[in-house]
Short mmCIF file of C-alpha atoms in Angstrom, two decimals:
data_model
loop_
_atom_site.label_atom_id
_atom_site.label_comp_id
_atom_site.label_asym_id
_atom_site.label_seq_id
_atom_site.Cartn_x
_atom_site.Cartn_y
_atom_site.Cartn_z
CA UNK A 2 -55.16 64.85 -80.56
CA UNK A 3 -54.80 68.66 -80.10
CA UNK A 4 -51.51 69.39 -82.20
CA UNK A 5 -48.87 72.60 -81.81
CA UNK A 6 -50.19 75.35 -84.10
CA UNK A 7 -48.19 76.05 -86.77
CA UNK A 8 -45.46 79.71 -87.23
CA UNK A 9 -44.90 78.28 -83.08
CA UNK A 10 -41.47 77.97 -81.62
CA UNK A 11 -40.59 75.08 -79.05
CA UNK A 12 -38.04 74.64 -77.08
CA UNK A 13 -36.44 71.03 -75.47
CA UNK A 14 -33.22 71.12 -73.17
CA UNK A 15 -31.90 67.78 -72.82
CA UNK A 16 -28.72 66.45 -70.49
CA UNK A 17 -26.21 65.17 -71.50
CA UNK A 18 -25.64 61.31 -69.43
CA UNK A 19 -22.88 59.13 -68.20
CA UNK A 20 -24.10 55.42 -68.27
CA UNK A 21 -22.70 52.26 -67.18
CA UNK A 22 -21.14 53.42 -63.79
CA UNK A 23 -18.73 49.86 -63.77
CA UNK A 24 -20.07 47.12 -63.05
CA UNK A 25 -23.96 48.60 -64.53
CA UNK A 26 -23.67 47.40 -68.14
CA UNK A 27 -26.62 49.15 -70.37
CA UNK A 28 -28.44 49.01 -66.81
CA UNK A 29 -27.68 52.67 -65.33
CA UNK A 30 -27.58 56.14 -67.20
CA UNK A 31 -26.78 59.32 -65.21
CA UNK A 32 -27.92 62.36 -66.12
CA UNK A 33 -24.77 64.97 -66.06
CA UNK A 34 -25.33 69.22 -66.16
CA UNK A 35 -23.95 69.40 -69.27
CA UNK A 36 -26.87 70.40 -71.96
CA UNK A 37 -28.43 69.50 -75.58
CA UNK A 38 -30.80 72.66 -76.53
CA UNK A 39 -33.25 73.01 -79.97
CA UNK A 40 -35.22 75.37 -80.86
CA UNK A 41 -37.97 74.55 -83.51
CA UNK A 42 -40.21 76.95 -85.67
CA UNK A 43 -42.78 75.44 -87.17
CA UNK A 44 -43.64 76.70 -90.88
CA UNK A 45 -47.15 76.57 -92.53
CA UNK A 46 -47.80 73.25 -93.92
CA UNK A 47 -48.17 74.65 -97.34
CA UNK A 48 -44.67 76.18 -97.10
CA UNK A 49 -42.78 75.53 -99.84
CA UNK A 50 -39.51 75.48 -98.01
CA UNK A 51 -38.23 72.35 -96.60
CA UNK A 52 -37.27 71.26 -93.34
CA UNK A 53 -34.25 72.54 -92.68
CA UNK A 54 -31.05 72.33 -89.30
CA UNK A 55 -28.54 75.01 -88.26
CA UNK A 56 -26.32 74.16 -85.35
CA UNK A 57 -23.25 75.22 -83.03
CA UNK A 58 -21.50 73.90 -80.56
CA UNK A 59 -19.87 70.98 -80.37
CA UNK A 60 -21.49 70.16 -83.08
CA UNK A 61 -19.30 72.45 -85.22
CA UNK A 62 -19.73 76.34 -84.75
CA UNK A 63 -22.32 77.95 -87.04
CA UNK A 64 -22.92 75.20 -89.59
CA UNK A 65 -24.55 76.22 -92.34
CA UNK A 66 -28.23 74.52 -92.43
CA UNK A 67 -28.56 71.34 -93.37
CA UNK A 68 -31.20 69.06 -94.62
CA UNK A 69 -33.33 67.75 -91.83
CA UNK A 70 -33.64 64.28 -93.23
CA UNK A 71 -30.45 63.25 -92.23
CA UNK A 72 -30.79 64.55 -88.99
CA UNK A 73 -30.43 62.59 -85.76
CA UNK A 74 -32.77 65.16 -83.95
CA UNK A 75 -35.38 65.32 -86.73
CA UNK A 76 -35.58 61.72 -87.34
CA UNK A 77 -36.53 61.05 -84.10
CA UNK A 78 -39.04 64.10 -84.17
CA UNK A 79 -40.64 62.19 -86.99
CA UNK A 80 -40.66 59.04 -85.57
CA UNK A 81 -42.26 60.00 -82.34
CA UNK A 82 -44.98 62.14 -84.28
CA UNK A 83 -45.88 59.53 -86.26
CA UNK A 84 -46.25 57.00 -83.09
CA UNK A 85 -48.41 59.37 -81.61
CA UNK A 86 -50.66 59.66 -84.53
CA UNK A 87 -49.08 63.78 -86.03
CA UNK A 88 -47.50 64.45 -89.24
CA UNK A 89 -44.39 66.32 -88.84
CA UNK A 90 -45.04 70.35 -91.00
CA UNK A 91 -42.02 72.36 -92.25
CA UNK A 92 -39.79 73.55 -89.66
CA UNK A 93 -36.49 75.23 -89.21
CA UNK A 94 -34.09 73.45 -86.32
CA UNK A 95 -31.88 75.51 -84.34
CA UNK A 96 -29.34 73.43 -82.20
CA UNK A 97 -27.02 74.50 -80.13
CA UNK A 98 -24.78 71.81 -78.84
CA UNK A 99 -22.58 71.89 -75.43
CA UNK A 100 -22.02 67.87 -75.55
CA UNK A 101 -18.81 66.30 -77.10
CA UNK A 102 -19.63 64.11 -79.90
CA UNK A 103 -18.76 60.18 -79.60
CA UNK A 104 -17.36 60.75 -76.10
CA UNK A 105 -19.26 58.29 -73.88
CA UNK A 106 -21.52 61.52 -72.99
CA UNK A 107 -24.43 60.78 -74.44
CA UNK A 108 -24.46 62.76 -77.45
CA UNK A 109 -26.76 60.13 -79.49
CA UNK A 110 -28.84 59.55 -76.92
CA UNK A 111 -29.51 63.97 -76.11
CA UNK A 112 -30.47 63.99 -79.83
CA UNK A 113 -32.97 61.22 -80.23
CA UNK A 114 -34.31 62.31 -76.50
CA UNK A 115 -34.79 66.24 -78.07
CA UNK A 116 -35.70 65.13 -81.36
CA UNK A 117 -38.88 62.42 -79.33
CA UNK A 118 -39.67 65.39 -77.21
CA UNK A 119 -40.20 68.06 -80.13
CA UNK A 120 -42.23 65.23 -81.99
CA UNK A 121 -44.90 64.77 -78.45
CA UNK A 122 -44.94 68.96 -78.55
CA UNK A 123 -45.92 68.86 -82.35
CA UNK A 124 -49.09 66.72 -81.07
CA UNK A 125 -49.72 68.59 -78.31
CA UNK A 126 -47.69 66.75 -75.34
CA UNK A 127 -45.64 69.39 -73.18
CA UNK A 128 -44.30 66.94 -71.05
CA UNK A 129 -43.40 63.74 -70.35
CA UNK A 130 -45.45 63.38 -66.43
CA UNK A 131 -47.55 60.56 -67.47
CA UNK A 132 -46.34 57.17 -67.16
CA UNK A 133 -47.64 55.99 -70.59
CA UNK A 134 -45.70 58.90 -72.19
CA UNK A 135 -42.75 58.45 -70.50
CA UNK A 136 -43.04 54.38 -71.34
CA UNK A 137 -43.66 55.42 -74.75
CA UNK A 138 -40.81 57.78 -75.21
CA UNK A 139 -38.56 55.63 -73.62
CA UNK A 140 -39.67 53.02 -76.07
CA UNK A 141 -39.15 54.79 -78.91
CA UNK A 142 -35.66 56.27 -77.70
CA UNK A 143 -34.41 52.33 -76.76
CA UNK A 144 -35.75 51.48 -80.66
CA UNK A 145 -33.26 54.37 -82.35
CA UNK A 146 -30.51 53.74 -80.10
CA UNK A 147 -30.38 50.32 -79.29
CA UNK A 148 -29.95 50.40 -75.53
CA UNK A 149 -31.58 52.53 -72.27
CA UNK A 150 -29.49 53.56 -70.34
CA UNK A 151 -28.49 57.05 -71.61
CA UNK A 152 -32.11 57.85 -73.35
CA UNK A 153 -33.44 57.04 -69.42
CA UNK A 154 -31.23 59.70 -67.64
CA UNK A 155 -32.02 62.40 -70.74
CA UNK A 156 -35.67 61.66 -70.24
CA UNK A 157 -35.61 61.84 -66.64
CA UNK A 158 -32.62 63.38 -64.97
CA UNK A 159 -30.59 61.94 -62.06
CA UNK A 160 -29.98 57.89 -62.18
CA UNK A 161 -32.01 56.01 -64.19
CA UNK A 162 -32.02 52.60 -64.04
CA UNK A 163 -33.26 50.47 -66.97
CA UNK A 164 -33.76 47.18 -68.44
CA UNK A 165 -35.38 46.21 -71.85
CA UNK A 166 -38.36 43.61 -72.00
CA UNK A 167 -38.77 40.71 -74.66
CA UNK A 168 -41.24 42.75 -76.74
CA UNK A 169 -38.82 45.85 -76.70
CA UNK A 170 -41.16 48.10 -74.13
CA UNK A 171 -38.46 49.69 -71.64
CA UNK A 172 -39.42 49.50 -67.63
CA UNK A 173 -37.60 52.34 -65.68
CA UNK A 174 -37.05 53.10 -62.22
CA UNK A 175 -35.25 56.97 -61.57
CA UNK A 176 -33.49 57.72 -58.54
CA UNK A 177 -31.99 60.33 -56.44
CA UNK A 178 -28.52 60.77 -56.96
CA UNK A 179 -26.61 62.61 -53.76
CA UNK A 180 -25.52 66.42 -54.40
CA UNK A 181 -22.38 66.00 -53.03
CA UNK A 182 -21.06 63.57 -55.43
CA UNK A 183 -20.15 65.21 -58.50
CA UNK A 184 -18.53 64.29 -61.84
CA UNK A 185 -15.25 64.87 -62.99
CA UNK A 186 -15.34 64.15 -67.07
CA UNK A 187 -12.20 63.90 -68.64
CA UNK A 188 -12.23 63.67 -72.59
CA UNK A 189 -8.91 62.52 -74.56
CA UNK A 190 -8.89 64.63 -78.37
CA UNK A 191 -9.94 61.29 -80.30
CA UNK A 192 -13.54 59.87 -81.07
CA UNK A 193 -14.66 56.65 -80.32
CA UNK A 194 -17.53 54.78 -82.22
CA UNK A 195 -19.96 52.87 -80.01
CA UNK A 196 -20.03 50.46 -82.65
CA UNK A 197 -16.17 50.05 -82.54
CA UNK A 198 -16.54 50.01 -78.41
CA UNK A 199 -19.34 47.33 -78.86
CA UNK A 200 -16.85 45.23 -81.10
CA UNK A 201 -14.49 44.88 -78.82
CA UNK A 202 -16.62 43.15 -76.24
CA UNK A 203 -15.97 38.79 -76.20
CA UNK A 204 -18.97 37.17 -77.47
CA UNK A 205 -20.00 35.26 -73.77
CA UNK A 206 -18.04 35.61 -70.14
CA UNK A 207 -17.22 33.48 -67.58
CA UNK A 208 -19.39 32.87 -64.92
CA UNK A 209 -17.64 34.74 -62.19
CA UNK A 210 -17.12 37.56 -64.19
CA UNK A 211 -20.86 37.64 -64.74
CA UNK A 212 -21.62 36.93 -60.71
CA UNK A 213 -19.08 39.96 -59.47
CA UNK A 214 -21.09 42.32 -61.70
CA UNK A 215 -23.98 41.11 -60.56
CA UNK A 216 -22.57 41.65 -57.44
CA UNK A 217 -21.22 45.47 -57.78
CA UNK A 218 -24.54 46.54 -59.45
CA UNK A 219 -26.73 45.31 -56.69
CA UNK A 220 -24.44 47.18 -54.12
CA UNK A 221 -24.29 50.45 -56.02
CA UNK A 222 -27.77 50.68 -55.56
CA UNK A 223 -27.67 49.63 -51.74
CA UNK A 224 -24.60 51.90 -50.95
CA UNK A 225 -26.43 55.09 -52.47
CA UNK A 226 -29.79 54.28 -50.74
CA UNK A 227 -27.57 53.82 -47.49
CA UNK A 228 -25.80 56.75 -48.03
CA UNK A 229 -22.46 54.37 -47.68
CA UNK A 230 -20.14 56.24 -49.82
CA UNK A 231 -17.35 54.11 -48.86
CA UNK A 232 -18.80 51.46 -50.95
CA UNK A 233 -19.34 53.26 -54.33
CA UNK A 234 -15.42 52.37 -55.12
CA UNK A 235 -16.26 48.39 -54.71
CA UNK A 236 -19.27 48.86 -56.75
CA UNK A 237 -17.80 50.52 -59.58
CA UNK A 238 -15.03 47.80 -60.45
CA UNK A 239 -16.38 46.09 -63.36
CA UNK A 240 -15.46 42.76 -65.45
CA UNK A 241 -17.61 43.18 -68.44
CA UNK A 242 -16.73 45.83 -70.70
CA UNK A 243 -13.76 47.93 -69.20
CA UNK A 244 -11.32 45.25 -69.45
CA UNK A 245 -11.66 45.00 -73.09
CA UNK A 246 -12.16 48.22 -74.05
CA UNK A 247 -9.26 49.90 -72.31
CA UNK A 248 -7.08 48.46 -75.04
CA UNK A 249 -8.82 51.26 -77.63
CA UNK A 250 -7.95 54.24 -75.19
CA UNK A 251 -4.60 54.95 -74.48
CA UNK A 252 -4.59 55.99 -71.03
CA UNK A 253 -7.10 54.39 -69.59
CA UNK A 254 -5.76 51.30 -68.04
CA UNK A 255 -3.84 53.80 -65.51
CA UNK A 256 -6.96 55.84 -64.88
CA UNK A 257 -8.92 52.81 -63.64
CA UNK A 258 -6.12 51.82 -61.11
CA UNK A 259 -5.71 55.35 -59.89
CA UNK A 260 -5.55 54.59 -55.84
CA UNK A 261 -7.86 56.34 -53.65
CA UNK A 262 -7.39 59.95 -52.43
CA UNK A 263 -9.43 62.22 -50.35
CA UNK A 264 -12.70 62.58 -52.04
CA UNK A 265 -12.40 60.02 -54.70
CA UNK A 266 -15.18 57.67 -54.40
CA UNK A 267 -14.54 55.50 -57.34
CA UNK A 268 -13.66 56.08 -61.35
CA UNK A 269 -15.33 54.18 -64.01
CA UNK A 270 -15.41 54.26 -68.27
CA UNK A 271 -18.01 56.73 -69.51
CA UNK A 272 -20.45 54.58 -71.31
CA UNK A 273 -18.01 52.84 -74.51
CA UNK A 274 -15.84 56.00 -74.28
CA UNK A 275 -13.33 57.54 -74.90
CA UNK A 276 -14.46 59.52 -71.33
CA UNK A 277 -13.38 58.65 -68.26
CA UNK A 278 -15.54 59.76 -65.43
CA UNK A 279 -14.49 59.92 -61.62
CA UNK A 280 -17.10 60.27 -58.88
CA UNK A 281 -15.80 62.56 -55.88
CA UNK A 282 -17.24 64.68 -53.12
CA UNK A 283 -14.10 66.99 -52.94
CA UNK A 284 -10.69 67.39 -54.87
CA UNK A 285 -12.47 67.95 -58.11
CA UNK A 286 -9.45 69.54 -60.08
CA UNK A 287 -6.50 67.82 -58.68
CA UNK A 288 -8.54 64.29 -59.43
CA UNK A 289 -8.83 65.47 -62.94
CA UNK A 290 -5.63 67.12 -63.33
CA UNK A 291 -4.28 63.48 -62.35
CA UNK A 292 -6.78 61.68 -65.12
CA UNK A 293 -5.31 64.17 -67.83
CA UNK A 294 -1.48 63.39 -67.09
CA UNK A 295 -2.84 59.73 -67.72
CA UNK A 296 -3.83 60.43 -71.66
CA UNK A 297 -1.19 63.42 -71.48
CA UNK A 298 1.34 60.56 -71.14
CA UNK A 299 0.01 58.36 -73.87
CA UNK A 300 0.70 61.40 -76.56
CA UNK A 301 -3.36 62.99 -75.89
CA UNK A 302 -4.54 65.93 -74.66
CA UNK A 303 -8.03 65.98 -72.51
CA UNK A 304 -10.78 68.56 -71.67
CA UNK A 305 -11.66 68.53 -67.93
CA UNK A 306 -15.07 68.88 -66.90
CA UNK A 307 -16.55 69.04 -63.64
CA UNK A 308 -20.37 68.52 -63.67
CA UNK A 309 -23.14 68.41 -61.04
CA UNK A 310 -25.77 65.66 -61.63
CA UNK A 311 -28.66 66.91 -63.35
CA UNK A 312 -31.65 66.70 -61.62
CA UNK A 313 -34.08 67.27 -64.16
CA UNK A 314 -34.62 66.16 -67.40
CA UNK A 315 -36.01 66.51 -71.14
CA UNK A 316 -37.95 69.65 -70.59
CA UNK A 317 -39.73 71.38 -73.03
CA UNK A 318 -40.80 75.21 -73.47
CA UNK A 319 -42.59 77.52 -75.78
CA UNK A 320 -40.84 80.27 -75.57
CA UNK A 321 -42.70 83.69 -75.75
CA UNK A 322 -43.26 85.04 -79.13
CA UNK A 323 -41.53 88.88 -79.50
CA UNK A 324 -43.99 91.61 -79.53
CA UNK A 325 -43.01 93.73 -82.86
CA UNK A 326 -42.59 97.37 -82.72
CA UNK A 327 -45.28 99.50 -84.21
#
């Protein structure tokens, strides 16, 4: 296997991803134009120097560098090199963040997706265009994370829908997801663990509960293919997860029962949270001034974001080396 020569620089840009939609439950993952970029230089393998991980953003501004083995990004780099038959050489990580950490934006999933995506360009794999690497990488993504649905829209852009087989392999369908629906992301000031989020889900459901999502997933699927937008608000009410996990984010409750407006097609828990995510073709900023006064009322203050699907995604560049002055 042909591997990245070493003093290169690499470049992935992952999106960030809203997943669940409702009723979807670890089934769909969105990918949102909100974006995860590292750079990485590799170092000669007989460097002395070790790995080593600066970042900004929302990461926290200008960290000073860190030790790569503790790293979400590099871990995965690792992992996926060593799957693929590389060994991982020195290397400097430059990240620079623009996703919210434990937000129900796929913050997790952006890393391990940038950190699988440097480890195929260390053996030689640009891209992800071939099924098998795009199986694999899934794979691998589903193994660090624990569930698809995010890793599938980073890896692929626009709406991925995913399930996990017996043996752990991921299959993956990705869709087209209409222009004229955007996002409106609203983010209360707390964090919210996906392990705390997971907790708070009841250990079986009732049948019905089980047929009606079911049900709304099937239809979300139908009423995008069919272009019926008026169905997307049906589809999105779910019985699974929101229910329960309302009860950790003040605010929330009256977000899901917002009534329609003009332009609201339907609003909907941002993976476990704490971001609540409204799908509209108009009205972007009176829709999420009306999701803020929600959390405003309940004592928290929200960042607003309104985001275009993103189309494309985990790509990965080697940027052009400077030419130095003589």
């Amino acid at each position: 296997m042909n591997e990245t020569k070493h003093n290169s620089t690499i470049e992935v840009r992952v999106p960030a991803s809203t997943a669940n939609l409702g009723a979807g439950f670890d089934c769909f993952g969105l990918a949102l134009d909100l974006h995860l970029v590292v750079r990485a230089t590799l170092l000669p393998a007989d460097s002395s120097s070790a790995s080593r991980v600066r970042s900004r953003g929302e990461s926290g501004s200008a960290t000073l560098p860190q030790s790569a083995e503790t790293n979400l990004i590099f871990q995965a780099m690792r992992l996926a090199a060593q799957r693929q038959g590389g060994v991982l050489p020195p290397m400097r990580l430059a990240v620079h963040n623009a996703i919210p950490l434990a937000s129900g934006l796929g913050s997790s999933a952006a890393a391990i997706v940038a950190g699988i995506a440097l480890g195929f360009a260390v053996c030689g794999k640009k891209d992800f265009s071939a099924a098998a690497d795009m199986q694999s990488a899934l794979t691998y993504a589903t193994e660090i994370e624990g569930h698809a649905d995010n890793a599938g829209a980073a890896l692929m852009g626009g709406l991925a829908v995913t399930l996990v087989r017996g043996d752990g392999s991921v299959a993956f369908v990705r869709k087209n997801w209409p222009q004229e629906i955007r996002a409106v992301a609203v983010t209360p000031n707390f964090t919210l663990a996906t392990s705390k989020a997971r907790a708070a889900l009841p250990p079986s459901v009732a049948r019905a509960d089980a047929v009606s999502n079911l049900q709304r997933t099937a239809m979300l699927v139908a009423a995008l293919d069919a272009h019926r937008h008026d169905l997307i608000w049906d589809a999105l009410q779910d019985r699974l997860h929101q229910p329960y996990r309302q009860n950790l984010i003040p605010g929330l409750a009256e977000i899901l029962q917002l009534p329609r407006t003009p332009g609201l097609l339907g609003v909907a828990l941002s993976g476990a949270g704490p971001t609540a995510v409204a799908f509209a073709t108009e009205g972007f900023e009176d829709i999420g001034k009306t999701m803020t006064a929600c959390f405003q009322r309940r004592g928290l203050n929200a960042t607003t974001r309104i985001l275009s699907i993103a189309d494309q995604g985990a790509t990965i560049e080697q940027p052009r080396q400077r030419s130095r002055r003589r």
